[in-house]
Amino acid sequence: MSSSAARIDTVAWRSPWRQKTVAEKAALYGGVTTLAVVLPPWPTIPLLLALCLATTRPAGIRIGHVLRCARGPAAFILIAAASTMLTVDLNNWHLSVSEEGIVQAAALGARAMTASIAMLGLTPSKWTRVVDYTADASVAM
């Protein structure tokens, strides 16, 4: 098992929320993800992000741990947001960034990051160990 998977597994098994059903956590964090996608980004995203981070305390997970786990998705989200900002004109070989593109990229990044952190909230589950082993087995193949 990789080092980060082992740490996530340890945090999940020590969490007081481990005894909660997956359905309870899916309702909370699935709802957050749905709202992040459906509602306008401002002021929804900051409120949902604050909700996700606030629920880490009762779950027994340090905010620093959640933010460290979110670094991987954040890198992919940053690349996606940067590519959303750019407009390429192949006829004139021109690359430009529009103000509308920046706004769309910021909204995309904020929504995706909120949804990613919400999905990390599902980690303290009874079935996390199975998920981690499955992920490690797929990497080994």
mmCIF file with all atom_site columns, C-alpha atoms in Angstrom, residues 26-39 45 48 51-52 111-120 122:
data_model
loop_
_atom_site.group_PDB
_atom_site.id
_atom_site.type_symbol
_atom_site.label_atom_id
_atom_site.label_alt_id
_atom_site.label_comp_id
_atom_site.label_asym_id
_atom_site.label_entity_id
_atom_site.label_seq_id
_atom_site.pdbx_PDB_ins_code
_atom_site.Cartn_x
_atom_site.Cartn_y
_atom_site.Cartn_z
_atom_site.occupancy
_atom_site.B_iso_or_equiv
_atom_site.pdbx_formal_charge
_atom_site.auth_seq_id
_atom_site.auth_comp_id
_atom_site.auth_asym_id
_atom_site.auth_atom_id
_atom_site.pdbx_PDB_model_num
ATOM 1  C CA . ALA A 1 26  ? -23.345 10.434 0.767  1.00 0.00 ? 26  ALA A CA 1
ATOM 2  C CA . ALA A 1 27  ? -26.461 12.504 1.458  1.00 0.00 ? 27  ALA A CA 1
ATOM 3  C CA . LEU A 1 28  ? -24.362 15.276 3.009  1.00 0.00 ? 28  LEU A CA 1
ATOM 4  C CA . TYR A 1 29  ? -21.420 15.336 0.623  1.00 0.00 ? 29  TYR A CA 1
ATOM 5  C CA . GLY A 1 30  ? -23.427 14.285 -2.427 1.00 0.00 ? 30  GLY A CA 1
ATOM 6  C CA . GLY A 1 31  ? -25.757 17.184 -1.670 1.00 0.00 ? 31  GLY A CA 1
ATOM 7  C CA . VAL A 1 32  ? -22.788 19.539 -1.411 1.00 0.00 ? 32  VAL A CA 1
ATOM 8  C CA . THR A 1 33  ? -21.463 18.287 -4.757 1.00 0.00 ? 33  THR A CA 1
ATOM 9  C CA . THR A 1 34  ? -24.867 18.648 -6.415 1.00 0.00 ? 34  THR A CA 1
ATOM 10 C CA . LEU A 1 35  ? -25.323 22.177 -5.072 1.00 0.00 ? 35  LEU A CA 1
ATOM 11 C CA . ALA A 1 36  ? -21.810 23.120 -6.212 1.00 0.00 ? 36  ALA A CA 1
ATOM 12 C CA . VAL A 1 37  ? -22.679 22.075 -9.753 1.00 0.00 ? 37  VAL A CA 1
ATOM 13 C CA . VAL A 1 38  ? -26.251 23.386 -9.944 1.00 0.00 ? 38  VAL A CA 1
ATOM 14 C CA . LEU A 1 39  ? -26.202 26.725 -8.091 1.00 0.00 ? 39  LEU A CA 1
ATOM 15 C CA . ILE A 1 45  ? -19.047 27.848 -3.460 1.00 0.00 ? 45  ILE A CA 1
ATOM 16 C CA . LEU A 1 48  ? -20.186 24.900 0.605  1.00 0.00 ? 48  LEU A CA 1
ATOM 17 C CA . LEU A 1 51  ? -19.324 23.517 5.238  1.00 0.00 ? 51  LEU A CA 1
ATOM 18 C CA . CYS A 1 52  ? -17.022 20.758 3.985  1.00 0.00 ? 52  CYS A CA 1
ATOM 19 C CA . ARG A 1 111 ? -16.805 24.062 -8.330 1.00 0.00 ? 111 ARG A CA 1
ATOM 20 C CA . ALA A 1 112 ? -14.395 21.209 -8.997 1.00 0.00 ? 112 ALA A CA 1
ATOM 21 C CA . MET A 1 113 ? -12.318 21.883 -5.888 1.00 0.00 ? 113 MET A CA 1
ATOM 22 C CA . THR A 1 114 ? -15.420 22.048 -3.690 1.00 0.00 ? 114 THR A CA 1
ATOM 23 C CA . ALA A 1 115 ? -16.707 18.771 -5.141 1.00 0.00 ? 115 ALA A CA 1
ATOM 24 C CA . SER A 1 116 ? -13.281 17.134 -4.654 1.00 0.00 ? 116 SER A CA 1
ATOM 25 C CA . ILE A 1 117 ? -13.086 18.165 -1.010 1.00 0.00 ? 117 ILE A CA 1
ATOM 26 C CA . ALA A 1 118 ? -16.672 16.964 -0.507 1.00 0.00 ? 118 ALA A CA 1
ATOM 27 C CA . MET A 1 119 ? -15.730 13.566 -1.904 1.00 0.00 ? 119 MET A CA 1
ATOM 28 C CA . LEU A 1 120 ? -12.779 13.412 0.488  1.00 0.00 ? 120 LEU A CA 1
ATOM 29 C CA . LEU A 1 122 ? -16.649 10.266 2.302  1.00 0.00 ? 122 LEU A CA 1
#
